[in-house]
Amino acid sequence: MTAEANDVVSVSSAPARAMDGVRRLVRVLRSSNNESERQTGITAAQLFVLKGIAEHPGGSLRDVSARTLTTQSTASEVVARLVARGLVARGPAAGDRRRAVLSATPEGLRALRASDPPVQELLIAAIGQLPPVQQEAIAAGLTAWLEAAGFGELAPSMFFELEPRTNEARASERPRRVRAL
């Protein structure tokens, strides 16, 4: 067998299927983000958060974080962008003025009506339909794969949503260089 023949990966191999799955996922996420920006002027991550706030008005940042399955810090950054754009209002809770509550503004509700459902919603619903053992296998497999590739320490963020970082944080989160495939 030649060296070239050894370099060919079977399209049915587990690594090839996994890479194809990641490619399809990234393609769907990118397409969804582009469509969201075209329809509403906001990212798919912002749309996802906005929809959760609109469906549960008066919730807290902690509630948003739980519904979007992300960290409170990440949710806070997205909410801040929505507030700055006038799509979400932040105000004191009626019973506890120290607690902030969130609600979609009329402009935020218009943006939601102009958009397709967030793809993140579809992905969360789909994984929720799988048996718990498959859900756990996906989570464990992705975690192990990222750790083996040296990306296990990267902080997760919402899809295609930029987060402000200090220079020190950017340097510590930069993935090590890998050869292009």
Coordinates of N, CA and C in Angstrom, one line a residue:
M1 N 0.8 -1.2 0.0 CA 0.0 0.0 0.0 C 0.9 1.2 0.0
T2 N 0.6 2.2 -0.8 CA 1.4 3.4 -0.9 C 1.0 4.4 0.3
A3 N 1.9 5.4 0.5 CA 1.7 6.4 1.5 C 0.4 7.1 1.3
E4 N 0.1 7.4 0.0 CA -1.2 8.1 -0.4 C -2.4 7.3 0.0
A5 N -2.4 6.0 -0.2 CA -3.5 5.1 0.1 C -3.7 5.1 1.6
N6 N -2.6 5.2 2.4 CA -2.8 5.2 3.9 C -3.4 6.5 4.4
D7 N -3.2 7.6 3.6 CA -3.7 8.9 4.0 C -5.2 9.0 3.7
V8 N -5.8 8.1 3.0 CA -7.2 8.2 2.7 C -8.0 7.7 3.9
V9 N -9.0 8.5 4.3 CA -9.9 8.1 5.4 C -11.2 7.6 4.9
S10 N -11.6 6.5 5.4 CA -12.9 6.0 5.0 C -14.0 6.9 5.5
V11 N -14.9 7.2 4.6 CA -16.0 8.1 4.9 C -16.9 7.5 6.0
S12 N -16.8 6.2 6.2 CA -17.7 5.6 7.2 C -16.9 5.4 8.5
S13 N -15.7 5.9 8.6 CA -15.0 5.8 9.9 C -15.6 6.7 10.9
A14 N -15.4 6.4 12.2 CA -16.0 7.2 13.2 C -15.4 8.7 13.2
P15 N -14.1 8.8 13.0 CA -13.6 10.2 13.0 C -14.2 11.0 11.8
A16 N -14.3 10.3 10.6 CA -14.9 11.0 9.5 C -16.4 11.4 9.7
R17 N -17.1 10.5 10.3 CA -18.5 10.8 10.6 C -18.6 11.9 11.7
A18 N -17.7 11.9 12.7 CA -17.7 13.0 13.7 C -17.4 14.3 13.0
M19 N -16.4 14.3 12.2 CA -16.0 15.6 11.5 C -17.2 16.1 10.6
D20 N -17.8 15.2 9.9 CA -18.9 15.5 9.1 C -20.1 16.1 9.9
G21 N -20.3 15.5 11.0 CA -21.3 16.0 11.9 C -21.0 17.4 12.4
V22 N -19.8 17.7 12.8 CA -19.4 19.0 13.2 C -19.5 20.0 12.1
R23 N -19.1 19.6 10.9 CA -19.3 20.5 9.7 C -20.7 20.8 9.5
R24 N -21.6 19.8 9.6 CA -23.0 20.1 9.4 C -23.6 21.0 10.4
L25 N -23.1 20.8 11.7 CA -23.6 21.6 12.8 C -23.1 23.1 12.6
V26 N -21.8 23.3 12.3 CA -21.3 24.6 12.0 C -22.0 25.3 10.9
R27 N -22.3 24.5 9.8 CA -23.0 25.1 8.7 C -24.4 25.5 9.1
V28 N -25.1 24.7 9.8 CA -26.5 25.1 10.3 C -26.4 26.4 11.2
L29 N -25.5 26.4 12.1 CA -25.3 27.5 13.0 C -24.9 28.8 12.2
R30 N -24.0 28.7 11.3 CA -23.6 29.9 10.5 C -24.8 30.4 9.7
S31 N -25.4 29.5 9.0 CA -26.6 29.8 8.2 C -27.7 30.5 9.0
S32 N -28.0 29.9 10.2 CA -29.0 30.5 11.1 C -28.6 31.9 11.5
N33 N -27.3 32.0 11.9 CA -26.8 33.3 12.3 C -27.0 34.4 11.2
N34 N -26.6 34.0 10.0 CA -26.7 34.9 8.9 C -28.1 35.3 8.6
E35 N -29.0 34.3 8.7 CA -30.4 34.6 8.4 C -31.0 35.4 9.5
S36 N -30.7 35.2 10.8 CA -31.1 36.0 11.9 C -30.7 37.5 11.7
E37 N -29.4 37.7 11.4 CA -29.0 39.0 11.2 C -29.7 39.7 10.0
R38 N -30.0 38.9 8.9 CA -30.7 39.5 7.8 C -32.1 39.9 8.2
Q39 N -32.8 39.0 8.9 CA -34.2 39.2 9.3 C -34.4 40.3 10.3
T40 N -33.5 40.3 11.3 CA -33.7 41.1 12.5 C -32.6 42.1 12.8
G41 N -31.4 41.9 12.3 CA -30.3 42.8 12.6 C -29.6 42.4 13.9
I42 N -29.9 41.2 14.5 CA -29.3 40.7 15.6 C -28.8 39.3 15.4
T43 N -27.8 38.9 16.2 CA -27.3 37.5 16.0 C -28.3 36.5 16.4
A44 N -28.0 35.2 16.0 CA -28.9 34.1 16.4 C -28.8 33.9 17.9
A45 N -27.7 34.1 18.6 CA -27.6 34.0 20.0 C -28.4 35.1 20.7
Q46 N -28.4 36.3 20.2 CA -29.2 37.4 20.7 C -30.7 37.1 20.5
L47 N -31.0 36.5 19.4 CA -32.4 36.1 19.1 C -32.9 35.0 20.1
F48 N -32.0 34.1 20.3 CA -32.3 33.0 21.2 C -32.6 33.5 22.7
V49 N -31.8 34.4 23.1 CA -31.9 35.0 24.4 C -33.2 35.9 24.5
L50 N -33.4 36.7 23.4 CA -34.6 37.5 23.4 C -35.8 36.7 23.4
K51 N -35.9 35.6 22.7 CA -37.1 34.8 22.7 C -37.4 34.2 24.1
G52 N -36.3 33.8 24.8 CA -36.5 33.3 26.1 C -37.0 34.4 27.1
I53 N -36.5 35.6 26.9 CA -37.0 36.7 27.8 C -38.4 37.0 27.4
A54 N -38.8 37.0 26.2 CA -40.1 37.4 25.8 C -41.1 36.3 26.2
E55 N -40.7 35.1 26.2 CA -41.6 34.0 26.7 C -41.8 33.9 28.2
H56 N -40.8 34.5 28.9 CA -40.8 34.5 30.4 C -40.5 35.9 30.9
P57 N -41.4 36.8 30.7 CA -41.1 38.2 31.1 C -41.0 38.3 32.6
G58 N -40.2 39.2 33.1 CA -40.0 39.3 34.5 C -39.0 38.4 35.1
G59 N -38.3 37.6 34.3 CA -37.3 36.7 34.8 C -36.0 37.4 35.0
S60 N -35.1 36.7 35.7 CA -33.8 37.3 36.1 C -32.8 36.8 35.1
L61 N -31.6 37.4 35.2 CA -30.5 36.9 34.4 C -30.2 35.5 34.7
R62 N -30.3 35.0 35.9 CA -30.1 33.6 36.3 C -31.1 32.7 35.5
D63 N -32.3 33.2 35.4 CA -33.4 32.5 34.6 C -32.9 32.3 33.1
V64 N -32.4 33.4 32.6 CA -32.0 33.4 31.2 C -30.8 32.5 31.0
S65 N -29.9 32.5 31.9 CA -28.8 31.6 31.9 C -29.2 30.1 31.9
A66 N -30.2 29.8 32.7 CA -30.7 28.4 32.8 C -31.4 28.0 31.6
R67 N -32.2 28.9 31.0 CA -33.0 28.6 29.8 C -32.1 28.4 28.6
T68 N -31.0 29.2 28.5 CA -30.1 29.1 27.4 C -29.0 28.1 27.5
L69 N -29.0 27.4 28.7 CA -28.0 26.4 29.0 C -26.5 27.0 28.8
T70 N -26.3 28.2 29.4 CA -25.0 28.8 29.3 C -24.7 29.4 30.6
T71 N -23.5 30.0 30.8 CA -23.1 30.6 32.0 C -23.8 32.0 32.2
Q72 N -23.9 32.4 33.4 CA -24.5 33.6 33.7 C -23.7 34.8 33.1
S73 N -22.4 34.7 33.1 CA -21.5 35.7 32.5 C -21.8 35.8 31.0
T74 N -21.9 34.7 30.3 CA -22.2 34.8 28.9 C -23.6 35.3 28.6
A75 N -24.6 34.9 29.4 CA -25.9 35.4 29.2 C -25.9 36.9 29.5
S76 N -25.2 37.4 30.5 CA -25.1 38.8 30.8 C -24.6 39.6 29.7
E77 N -23.6 39.1 29.0 CA -23.1 39.9 27.8 C -24.1 40.0 26.7
V78 N -24.8 39.0 26.4 CA -25.8 39.0 25.4 C -27.0 39.9 25.8
V79 N -27.4 39.8 27.0 CA -28.5 40.6 27.5 C -28.1 42.1 27.5
A80 N -26.9 42.4 27.8 CA -26.4 43.8 27.8 C -26.5 44.4 26.4
R81 N -26.2 43.5 25.4 CA -26.3 44.0 24.0 C -27.7 44.2 23.6
L82 N -28.6 43.4 24.1 CA -30.0 43.5 23.8 C -30.6 44.8 24.4
V83 N -30.2 45.0 25.7 CA -30.6 46.2 26.4 C -30.1 47.5 25.6
A84 N -28.8 47.5 25.2 CA -28.2 48.6 24.5 C -29.0 48.9 23.2
R85 N -29.5 47.8 22.6 CA -30.2 48.0 21.3 C -31.7 48.3 21.5
G86 N -32.1 48.4 22.7 CA -33.5 48.7 23.0 C -34.5 47.6 22.8
L87 N -34.0 46.3 22.7 CA -34.8 45.2 22.5 C -35.3 44.5 23.8
V88 N -34.6 44.8 24.9 CA -34.9 44.3 26.2 C -34.8 45.4 27.2
A89 N -35.7 45.4 28.2 CA -35.7 46.4 29.2 C -35.4 45.7 30.5
R90 N -34.6 46.3 31.3 CA -34.1 45.8 32.6 C -34.7 46.7 33.7
G91 N -35.4 46.2 34.7 CA -35.9 47.0 35.7 C -35.9 46.3 37.1
P92 N -36.3 47.0 38.1 CA -36.3 46.3 39.4 C -37.5 45.4 39.6
A93 N -37.4 44.3 40.3 CA -38.5 43.4 40.6 C -39.4 44.1 41.6
A94 N -40.7 43.8 41.4 CA -41.7 44.4 42.2 C -41.5 44.1 43.7
G95 N -41.3 42.9 44.1 CA -41.2 42.5 45.5 C -39.8 42.7 46.1
D96 N -38.8 42.9 45.3 CA -37.4 43.0 45.7 C -36.7 43.9 44.8
R97 N -36.6 45.2 45.1 CA -36.0 46.2 44.2 C -34.5 46.0 43.9
R98 N -33.9 45.2 44.7 CA -32.5 44.9 44.5 C -32.3 43.9 43.3
R99 N -33.3 43.1 43.0 CA -33.3 42.1 42.0 C -33.8 42.8 40.6
A100 N -33.0 42.5 39.6 CA -33.3 43.1 38.3 C -34.1 42.0 37.5
V101 N -35.2 42.5 36.8 CA -36.0 41.6 36.0 C -35.9 42.1 34.5
L102 N -36.1 41.2 33.6 CA -36.0 41.5 32.2 C -37.3 41.3 31.5
S103 N -37.5 42.1 30.4 CA -38.7 41.9 29.6 C -38.3 42.4 28.2
A104 N -39.0 41.8 27.2 CA -38.8 42.3 25.8 C -39.6 43.6 25.6
T105 N -39.0 44.5 24.9 CA -39.6 45.8 24.6 C -40.5 45.5 23.3
P106 N -41.4 46.5 23.0 CA -42.1 46.3 21.8 C -41.3 46.1 20.5
E107 N -40.1 46.8 20.5 CA -39.2 46.6 19.4 C -38.6 45.2 19.4
G108 N -38.3 44.7 20.6 CA -37.8 43.3 20.7 C -38.9 42.3 20.2
L109 N -40.1 42.5 20.5 CA -41.2 41.6 20.1 C -41.4 41.7 18.6
R110 N -41.2 42.9 18.0 CA -41.3 43.0 16.5 C -40.1 42.2 15.9
A111 N -39.0 42.3 16.5 CA -37.8 41.5 15.9 C -38.1 40.0 16.0
L112 N -38.8 39.5 17.0 CA -39.1 38.1 17.2 C -40.1 37.7 16.1
R113 N -41.1 38.6 15.9 CA -42.1 38.3 14.9 C -41.5 38.2 13.4
A114 N -40.4 38.9 13.2 CA -39.8 39.0 11.9 C -38.8 37.8 11.7
S115 N -38.7 36.9 12.7 CA -37.6 35.9 12.6 C -38.1 34.5 12.6
D116 N -37.3 33.6 12.1 CA -37.5 32.2 12.2 C -37.2 31.8 13.7
P117 N -37.6 30.6 14.1 CA -37.2 30.1 15.4 C -35.7 29.9 15.5
P118 N -35.1 30.3 16.7 CA -33.7 30.1 16.8 C -33.3 28.6 16.7
V119 N -32.2 28.4 16.0 CA -31.8 27.0 15.8 C -31.4 26.4 17.1
Q120 N -30.9 27.1 18.0 CA -30.5 26.6 19.3 C -31.7 25.9 20.0
E121 N -32.9 26.5 19.8 CA -34.1 25.9 20.4 C -34.3 24.5 19.8
L122 N -34.1 24.4 18.4 CA -34.3 23.1 17.8 C -33.3 22.1 18.2
L123 N -32.1 22.5 18.4 CA -31.0 21.6 18.9 C -31.2 21.1 20.3
I124 N -31.7 22.0 21.1 CA -32.0 21.6 22.5 C -33.1 20.7 22.6
A125 N -34.2 21.0 21.8 CA -35.3 20.1 21.8 C -35.0 18.7 21.2
A126 N -34.1 18.7 20.2 CA -33.7 17.4 19.6 C -32.9 16.6 20.6
I127 N -32.0 17.2 21.3 CA -31.2 16.3 22.2 C -32.1 15.9 23.4
G128 N -33.1 16.7 23.7 CA -34.0 16.3 24.8 C -34.9 15.1 24.4
Q129 N -35.0 14.9 23.1 CA -35.8 13.8 22.6 C -35.1 12.4 22.6
L130 N -33.7 12.5 22.8 CA -32.9 11.3 22.8 C -33.0 10.7 24.2
P131 N -32.8 9.4 24.2 CA -32.7 8.7 25.5 C -31.6 9.3 26.4
P132 N -31.8 9.4 27.7 CA -30.7 9.9 28.5 C -29.3 9.4 28.3
V133 N -29.2 8.1 28.0 CA -27.9 7.5 27.8 C -27.3 8.0 26.6
Q134 N -28.0 8.3 25.5 CA -27.4 9.0 24.3 C -27.1 10.4 24.6
Q135 N -27.9 11.1 25.4 CA -27.6 12.5 25.7 C -26.2 12.5 26.5
E136 N -26.1 11.6 27.4 CA -24.8 11.6 28.2 C -23.7 11.2 27.3
A137 N -23.9 10.3 26.4 CA -22.8 9.8 25.5 C -22.3 11.0 24.6
I138 N -23.2 11.8 24.1 CA -22.9 12.9 23.3 C -22.1 13.9 24.1
A139 N -22.6 14.3 25.3 CA -21.9 15.2 26.2 C -20.5 14.7 26.6
A140 N -20.4 13.5 27.0 CA -19.1 12.9 27.4 C -18.2 12.8 26.2
G141 N -18.7 12.4 25.1 CA -17.8 12.3 23.9 C -17.3 13.6 23.4
L142 N -18.2 14.6 23.4 CA -17.7 15.9 22.9 C -16.7 16.5 23.9
T143 N -16.9 16.3 25.2 CA -16.0 16.8 26.2 C -14.6 16.1 26.1
A144 N -14.6 14.8 26.0 CA -13.4 14.1 25.8 C -12.7 14.4 24.5
W145 N -13.4 14.6 23.4 CA -12.8 15.0 22.1 C -12.1 16.3 22.2
L146 N -12.8 17.3 22.8 CA -12.2 18.7 23.0 C -11.0 18.6 23.9
E147 N -11.1 17.9 25.0 CA -9.9 17.8 25.9 C -8.7 17.1 25.2
A148 N -9.0 16.1 24.4 CA -7.9 15.4 23.7 C -7.3 16.3 22.7
A149 N -8.0 17.2 22.1 CA -7.5 18.1 21.1 C -6.8 19.3 21.7
G150 N -6.9 19.4 23.0 CA -6.3 20.6 23.7 C -7.2 21.8 23.9
F151 N -8.5 21.6 23.7 CA -9.4 22.7 23.7 C -10.3 22.6 24.9
G152 N -10.1 21.7 25.8 CA -11.0 21.5 27.0 C -11.0 22.7 27.9
E153 N -10.0 23.5 28.0 CA -10.0 24.6 28.9 C -10.7 25.9 28.3
L154 N -11.0 25.9 27.1 CA -11.6 27.1 26.5 C -13.0 27.3 27.1
A155 N -13.3 28.6 27.5 CA -14.6 28.9 28.0 C -15.6 28.8 26.9
P156 N -16.8 28.2 27.2 CA -17.8 28.1 26.2 C -18.5 29.5 26.1
S157 N -18.9 29.8 24.9 CA -19.7 31.1 24.7 C -20.9 30.7 23.8
M158 N -21.7 31.7 23.6 CA -22.9 31.5 22.7 C -22.4 31.5 21.3
F159 N -23.0 30.8 20.4 CA -22.6 30.6 19.0 C -22.5 32.0 18.3
F160 N -21.3 32.2 17.7 CA -21.1 33.4 16.9 C -21.3 34.7 17.6
E161 N -21.2 34.7 18.9 CA -21.4 35.9 19.7 C -20.0 36.3 20.3
L162 N -19.6 37.4 20.0 CA -18.3 37.9 20.5 C -18.4 38.3 21.9
E163 N -17.5 38.0 22.7 CA -17.5 38.4 24.1 C -16.3 39.3 24.4
P164 N -16.4 40.4 25.1 CA -15.3 41.3 25.4 C -14.3 40.6 26.2
R165 N -13.0 40.7 25.9 CA -12.0 40.0 26.6 C -10.8 41.0 26.9
T166 N -10.1 40.8 28.0 CA -8.9 41.5 28.2 C -7.8 40.9 27.4
N167 N -6.7 41.5 27.1 CA -5.6 40.9 26.4 C -5.1 39.7 27.1
E168 N -5.0 39.7 28.4 CA -4.6 38.6 29.2 C -5.5 37.4 29.0
A169 N -6.8 37.6 29.0 CA -7.8 36.5 28.9 C -7.7 36.0 27.5
R170 N -7.5 36.9 26.5 CA -7.4 36.4 25.1 C -6.2 35.5 24.9
A171 N -5.1 35.8 25.5 CA -3.9 35.0 25.4 C -4.1 33.7 26.0
S172 N -4.7 33.6 27.2 CA -4.9 32.4 27.9 C -5.9 31.5 27.2
E173 N -6.8 32.0 26.5 CA -7.8 31.2 25.8 C -7.5 30.9 24.4
R174 N -6.4 31.4 23.9 CA -6.1 31.1 22.5 C -5.7 29.6 22.3
P175 N -6.4 28.9 21.4 CA -6.1 27.5 21.2 C -4.7 27.4 20.6
R176 N -4.0 26.3 21.0 CA -2.7 26.0 20.4 C -2.9 25.8 18.9
R177 N -1.8 26.1 18.2 CA -1.9 26.0 16.7 C -2.0 24.6 16.3
V178 N -2.8 24.4 15.4 CA -2.9 23.0 14.8 C -2.8 23.1 13.3
R179 N -2.3 22.0 12.7 CA -2.1 22.0 11.3 C -3.5 22.1 10.6
A180 N -3.6 22.8 9.5 CA -4.8 22.9 8.8 C -5.1 21.6 8.2
L181 N -6.4 21.2 8.1 CA -6.8 19.9 7.5 C -7.1 20.1 6.1

